[in-house]
């Protein structure tokens, strides 16, 4: 399943192809409690049809009303919106209450007319090819430029240029392509992970390719797959074959990598034996072994492959969220320290 924002852009491309006028709205900044993050998109068609969301319903009605009013003025002969414009909701407590923004939240948005679609088609093609893409919008001119983005890069706005990131920002490498891996892969794709699968057993790999075609196969043995991937702080690795000969090969490399999450299927007894085996025969240190999540997943009492997949992805999201929060805190601390030095 593709991300919500990419589906919004797909709708924009289709609507413009049918001759509709379209306005695109992007969240650029929020304060307080906000249901949609910076970079979230809403597209409004000239007849009021919408795709996406910027507030979970708080300000959408007002945006639709003001956008349709703009289209009506154009129909009456007035000039169309030619350049992007800033919109602020919740500038005061009264306004926040009026629009139902939770906890007195404030939102800043950019509203832009979609006058040409070449960049939309290019962005969709590049993300379909699993590329991470940065979109730079210059507010003064409405010009859009696309470039390669780096993992960890976030939506930013400097007052004149809005940069938003599209594509799979997080990766999940699954070792094994059995029934459980297929369930995990499907859920991870819904959560906007780039899903890679390594299983040297050809029959399993073929079944995964047929059942979850959006996943990508990584050829070779599990340890080679991990080394080739060069896991970073936006990569999770989960070993699910239940075969120590395959799982351990991947874990030896994964536990010494920068992956933010490393997990393995198996009971507590099997995990204890695995840790002893990896320490004795492969010299993995205690801190490295402590990084292993095993038994994998949150303790939900899961029994079926789908339930176990939920527990695995829940734990990955939990760790991912804590990693993101730590990174944001470090970034803000750095900014504050830099400001203090000026």
Coordinates of C-alpha atoms in Angstrom, one line a residue, residues 82-84 112-113 115-116 119 135-145:
X82 CA -0.8 32.3 -9.3
X83 CA 1.6 31.7 -6.4
X84 CA 1.7 29.8 -3.2
X112 CA -0.5 26.4 -3.9
X113 CA -2.2 26.1 -7.3
X115 CA -0.5 24.7 -12.6
X116 CA 1.7 22.1 -14.2
X119 CA 7.0 17.4 -11.2
X135 CA 10.5 18.5 -3.2
X136 CA 11.6 22.1 -2.9
X137 CA 8.8 24.8 -3.4
X138 CA 9.9 28.4 -3.7
X139 CA 7.0 30.4 -2.5
X140 CA 7.9 33.6 -4.3
X141 CA 7.7 32.0 -7.7
X142 CA 5.8 28.7 -7.2
X143 CA 8.7 26.8 -8.9
X144 CA 9.1 23.2 -7.8
X145 CA 12.4 21.3 -7.9

